[in-house]
Short mmCIF file of C-alpha atoms in Angstrom, two decimals:
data_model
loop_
_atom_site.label_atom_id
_atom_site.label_comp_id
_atom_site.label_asym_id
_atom_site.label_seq_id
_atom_site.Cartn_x
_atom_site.Cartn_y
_atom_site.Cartn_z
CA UNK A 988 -10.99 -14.85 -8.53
CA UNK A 989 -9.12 -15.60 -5.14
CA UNK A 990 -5.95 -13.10 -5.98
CA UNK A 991 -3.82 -12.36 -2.30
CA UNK A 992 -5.41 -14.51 0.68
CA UNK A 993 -4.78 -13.60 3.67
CA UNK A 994 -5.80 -15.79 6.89
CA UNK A 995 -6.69 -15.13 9.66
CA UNK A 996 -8.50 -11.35 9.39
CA UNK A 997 -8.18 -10.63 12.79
CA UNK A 998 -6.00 -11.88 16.05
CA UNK A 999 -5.75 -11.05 19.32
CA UNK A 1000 -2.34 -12.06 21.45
CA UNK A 1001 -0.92 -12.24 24.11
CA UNK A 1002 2.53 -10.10 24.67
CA UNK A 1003 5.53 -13.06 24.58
CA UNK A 1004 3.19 -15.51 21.96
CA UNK A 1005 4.32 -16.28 18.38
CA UNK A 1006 2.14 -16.98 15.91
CA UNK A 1007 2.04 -17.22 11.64
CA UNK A 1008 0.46 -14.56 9.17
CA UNK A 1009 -0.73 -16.86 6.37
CA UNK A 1010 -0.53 -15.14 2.38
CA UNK A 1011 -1.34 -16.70 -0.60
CA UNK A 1012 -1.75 -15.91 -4.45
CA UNK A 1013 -3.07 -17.43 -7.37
CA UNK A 1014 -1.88 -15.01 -9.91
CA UNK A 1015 1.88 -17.00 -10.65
CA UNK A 1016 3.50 -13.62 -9.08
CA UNK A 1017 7.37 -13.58 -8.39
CA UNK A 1018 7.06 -10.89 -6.13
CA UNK A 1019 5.93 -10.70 -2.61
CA UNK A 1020 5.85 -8.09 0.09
CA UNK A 1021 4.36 -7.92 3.71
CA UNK A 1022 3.86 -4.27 4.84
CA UNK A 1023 2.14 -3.11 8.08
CA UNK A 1024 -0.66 0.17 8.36
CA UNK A 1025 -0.80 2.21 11.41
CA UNK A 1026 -2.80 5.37 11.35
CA UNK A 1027 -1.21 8.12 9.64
CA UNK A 1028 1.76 6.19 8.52
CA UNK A 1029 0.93 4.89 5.69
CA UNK A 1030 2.32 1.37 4.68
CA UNK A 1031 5.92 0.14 5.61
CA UNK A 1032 7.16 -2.51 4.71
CA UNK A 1033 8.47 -5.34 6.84
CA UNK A 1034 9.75 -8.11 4.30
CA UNK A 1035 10.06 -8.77 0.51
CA UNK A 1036 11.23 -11.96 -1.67
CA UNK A 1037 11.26 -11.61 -5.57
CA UNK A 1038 10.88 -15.97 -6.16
CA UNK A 1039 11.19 -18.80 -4.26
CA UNK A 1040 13.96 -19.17 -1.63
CA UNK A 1041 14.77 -15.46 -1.76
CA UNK A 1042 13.92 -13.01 0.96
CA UNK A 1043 15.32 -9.88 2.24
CA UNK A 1044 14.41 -7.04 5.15
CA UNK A 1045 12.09 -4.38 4.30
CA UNK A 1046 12.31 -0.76 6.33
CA UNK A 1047 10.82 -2.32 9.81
CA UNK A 1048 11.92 -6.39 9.58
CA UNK A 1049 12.79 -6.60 13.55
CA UNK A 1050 11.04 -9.12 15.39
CA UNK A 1051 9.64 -10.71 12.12
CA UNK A 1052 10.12 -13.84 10.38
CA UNK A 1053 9.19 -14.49 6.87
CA UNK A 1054 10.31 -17.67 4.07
CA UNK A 1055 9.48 -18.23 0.46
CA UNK A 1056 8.97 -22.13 0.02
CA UNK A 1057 6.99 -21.89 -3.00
CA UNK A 1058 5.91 -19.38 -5.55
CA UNK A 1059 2.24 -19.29 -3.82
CA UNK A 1060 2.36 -18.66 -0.13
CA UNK A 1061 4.78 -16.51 1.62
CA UNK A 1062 4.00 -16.59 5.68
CA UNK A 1063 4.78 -13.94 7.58
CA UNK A 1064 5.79 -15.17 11.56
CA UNK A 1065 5.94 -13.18 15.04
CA UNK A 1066 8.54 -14.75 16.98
CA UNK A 1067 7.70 -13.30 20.09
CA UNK A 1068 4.94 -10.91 20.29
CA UNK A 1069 4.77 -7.06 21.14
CA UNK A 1070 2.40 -4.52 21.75
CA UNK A 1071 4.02 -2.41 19.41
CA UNK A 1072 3.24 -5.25 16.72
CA UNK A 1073 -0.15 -4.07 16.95
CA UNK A 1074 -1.19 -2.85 13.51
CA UNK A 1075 -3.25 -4.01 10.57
CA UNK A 1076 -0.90 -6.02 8.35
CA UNK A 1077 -0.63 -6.58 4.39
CA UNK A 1078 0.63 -9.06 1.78
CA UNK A 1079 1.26 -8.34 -1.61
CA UNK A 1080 1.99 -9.58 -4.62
CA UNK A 1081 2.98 -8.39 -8.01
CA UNK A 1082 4.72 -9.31 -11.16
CA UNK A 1083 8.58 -8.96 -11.49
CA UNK A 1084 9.58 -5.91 -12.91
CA UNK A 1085 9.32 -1.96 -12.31
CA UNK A 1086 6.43 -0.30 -12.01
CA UNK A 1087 3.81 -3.32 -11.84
CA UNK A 1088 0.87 -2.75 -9.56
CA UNK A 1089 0.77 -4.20 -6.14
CA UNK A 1090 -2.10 -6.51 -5.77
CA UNK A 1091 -3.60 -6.80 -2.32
CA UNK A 1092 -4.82 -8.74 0.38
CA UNK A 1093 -7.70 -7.83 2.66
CA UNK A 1094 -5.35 -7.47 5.74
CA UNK A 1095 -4.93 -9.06 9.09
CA UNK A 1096 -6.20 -7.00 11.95
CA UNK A 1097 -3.61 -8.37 15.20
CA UNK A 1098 -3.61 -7.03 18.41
CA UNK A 1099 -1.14 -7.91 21.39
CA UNK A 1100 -2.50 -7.04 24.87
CA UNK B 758 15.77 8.66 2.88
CA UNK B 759 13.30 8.60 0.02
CA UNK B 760 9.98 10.20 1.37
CA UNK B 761 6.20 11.18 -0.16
CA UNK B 762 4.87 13.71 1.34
CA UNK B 763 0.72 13.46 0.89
CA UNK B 764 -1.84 16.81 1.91
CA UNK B 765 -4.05 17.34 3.04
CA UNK B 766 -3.94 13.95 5.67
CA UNK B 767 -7.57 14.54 6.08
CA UNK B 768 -10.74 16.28 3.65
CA UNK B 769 -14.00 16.40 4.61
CA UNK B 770 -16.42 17.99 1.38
CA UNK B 771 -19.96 17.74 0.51
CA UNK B 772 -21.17 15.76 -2.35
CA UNK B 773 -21.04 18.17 -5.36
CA UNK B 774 -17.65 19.79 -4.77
CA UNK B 775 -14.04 19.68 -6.72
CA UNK B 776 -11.12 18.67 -4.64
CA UNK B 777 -7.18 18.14 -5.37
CA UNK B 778 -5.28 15.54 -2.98
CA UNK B 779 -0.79 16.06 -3.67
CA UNK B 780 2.12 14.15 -3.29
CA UNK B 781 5.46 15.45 -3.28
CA UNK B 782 8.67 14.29 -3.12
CA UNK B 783 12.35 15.93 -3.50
CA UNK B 784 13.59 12.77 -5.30
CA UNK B 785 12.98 11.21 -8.69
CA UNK B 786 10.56 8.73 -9.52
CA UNK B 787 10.37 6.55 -12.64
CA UNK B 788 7.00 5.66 -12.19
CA UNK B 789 4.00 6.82 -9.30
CA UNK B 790 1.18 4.97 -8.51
CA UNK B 791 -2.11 6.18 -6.99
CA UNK B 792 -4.49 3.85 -4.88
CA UNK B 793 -7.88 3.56 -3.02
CA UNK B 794 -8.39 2.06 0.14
CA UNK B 795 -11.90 1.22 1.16
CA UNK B 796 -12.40 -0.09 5.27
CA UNK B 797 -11.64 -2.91 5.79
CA UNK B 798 -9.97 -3.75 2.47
CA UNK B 799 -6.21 -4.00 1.12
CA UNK B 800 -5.51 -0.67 -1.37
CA UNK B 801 -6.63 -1.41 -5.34
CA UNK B 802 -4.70 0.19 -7.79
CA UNK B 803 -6.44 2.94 -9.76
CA UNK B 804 -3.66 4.73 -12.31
CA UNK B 805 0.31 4.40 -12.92
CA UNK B 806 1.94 7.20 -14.30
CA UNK B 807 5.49 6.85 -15.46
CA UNK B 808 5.76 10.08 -18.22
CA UNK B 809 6.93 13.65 -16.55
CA UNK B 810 3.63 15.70 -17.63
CA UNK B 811 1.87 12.61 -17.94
CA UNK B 812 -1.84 13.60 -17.33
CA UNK B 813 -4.45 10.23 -17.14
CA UNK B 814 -8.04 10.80 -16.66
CA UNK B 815 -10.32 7.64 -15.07
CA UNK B 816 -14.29 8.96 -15.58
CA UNK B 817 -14.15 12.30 -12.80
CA UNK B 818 -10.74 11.78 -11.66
CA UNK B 819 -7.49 13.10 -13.25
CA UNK B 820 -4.48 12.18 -12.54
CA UNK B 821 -0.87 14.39 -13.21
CA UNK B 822 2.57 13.22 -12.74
CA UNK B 823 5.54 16.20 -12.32
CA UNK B 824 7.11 17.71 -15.28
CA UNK B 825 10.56 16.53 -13.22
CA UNK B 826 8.46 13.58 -11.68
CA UNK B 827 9.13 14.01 -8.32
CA UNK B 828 5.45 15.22 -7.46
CA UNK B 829 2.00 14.51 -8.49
CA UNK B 830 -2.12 15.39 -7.80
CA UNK B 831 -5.13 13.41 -8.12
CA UNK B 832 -7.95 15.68 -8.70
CA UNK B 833 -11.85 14.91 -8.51
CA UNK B 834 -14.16 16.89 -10.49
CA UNK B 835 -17.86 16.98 -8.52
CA UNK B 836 -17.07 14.41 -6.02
CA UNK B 837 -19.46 11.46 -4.73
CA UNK B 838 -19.82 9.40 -1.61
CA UNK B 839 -18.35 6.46 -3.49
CA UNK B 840 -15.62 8.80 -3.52
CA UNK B 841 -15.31 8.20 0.27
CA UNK B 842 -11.71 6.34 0.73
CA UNK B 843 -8.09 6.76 1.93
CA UNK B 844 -6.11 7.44 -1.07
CA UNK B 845 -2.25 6.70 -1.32
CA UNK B 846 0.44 7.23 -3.55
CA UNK B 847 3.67 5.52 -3.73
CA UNK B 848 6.63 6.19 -6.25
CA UNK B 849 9.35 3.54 -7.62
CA UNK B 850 12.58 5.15 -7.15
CA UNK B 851 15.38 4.63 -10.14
CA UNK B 852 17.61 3.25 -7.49
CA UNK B 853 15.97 0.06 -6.06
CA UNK B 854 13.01 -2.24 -6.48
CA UNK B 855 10.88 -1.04 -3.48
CA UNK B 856 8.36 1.45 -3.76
CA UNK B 857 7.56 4.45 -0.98
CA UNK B 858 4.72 5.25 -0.09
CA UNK B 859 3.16 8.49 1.05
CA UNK B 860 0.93 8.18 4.42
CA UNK B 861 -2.42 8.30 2.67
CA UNK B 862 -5.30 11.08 2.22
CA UNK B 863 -8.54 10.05 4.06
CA UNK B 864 -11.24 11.59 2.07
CA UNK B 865 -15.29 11.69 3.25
CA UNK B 866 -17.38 13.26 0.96
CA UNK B 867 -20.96 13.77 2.60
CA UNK B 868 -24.34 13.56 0.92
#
């Protein structure tokens, strides 16, 4: 049971690169978030699309880049990379409607030097 | 600005004891959700509750949504090391898809 994929699990960067968060889920799920976890503040999230070819900002969207191609994958892309993009980051997915659970990925640990 | 307030951020207890982690908010929710994070892993749901009053129980852990469902507890009765997690909340507001989420409970129970 694959559920949320999430390549790679950990990055390391250099401040100025860009590079591509890769999420993918088996489970048919309209909706897809990314969120980023830093210690003691929970999970925000960065981007959202509810089906394929729609996307909108999240509460922290600025310097990310994120499309919705297909129902499966929904990539998540640092256009030019900060320290302060240093976090542990999250996709989701879930079915449409309110109230469904969120299903996770295992995360992608990135650090910019 | 819809916020959830979690306490304590941090609980430290030895195997054995009861605990209760909160989550309060001063807005509405029509539904709040309560998850466990293990290290190195993305959060997995454990309970939805949607009902003000709503109590759900999952084997030594109850759950209780607000009577005006803008708060709710997750209590363990005689808490394990398997226990051992960050726990989060997060609420769907009636206003908009997106859910909040409260900054998370990191709880260590020692053997």
């Amino acid at each position: 049971n694959a559920g949320v994929t999430q390549t790679p699990k950990f990055q390391v960067l250099k401040t100025g690169q860009s590079m591509t968060l890769q999420c993918a889920q088996d489970m048919n799920h309209e909706y897809m978030s990314w969120y980023r976890q830093d210690p003691g503040m929970g999970l925000r999230l960065i981007h959202y699309s509810v089906g394929a070819g729609i996307t909108d900002q999240g509460e922290v969207p600025n310097g990310y880049n994120v499309s919705r191609s297909t129902t499966e994958d929904f990539p998540l892309r640092l256009l030019s990379a900060a320290p302060s993009q240093t976090s542990v980051y999250f996709c989701a997915s879930s079915s449409s409607g309110h109230g469904q659970p969120q299903h996770f990925g295992d995360g992608t640990r990135l650090s910019i030097l | 600005t819809q916020l959830l307030e979690q306490s304590p951020q941090f609980l430290s207890i030895q195997e054995g004891e009861n605990l209760t982690v909160y989550c309060n908010s001063s807005s509405v929710f029509s539904s709040l959700q309560w998850y466990r994070q293990e290290p190195g892993e993305g959060p997995v749901l454990l309970v939805t509750v949607v009902t003000g009053g709503e109590v759900k129980k999952l084997k030594r852990l109850t759950f209780q949504f607000g009577d005006a469902r803008k708060d709710s507890s997750l209590h363990i009765t005689a808490a394990q090391p398997g226990d051992t997690g960050l726990y989060l909340c997060a609420g769907y507001s009636d206003s908009n898809y997106q859910l909040i989420w409260g900054a998370g409970t990191k709880l260590i129970i020692k053997p």
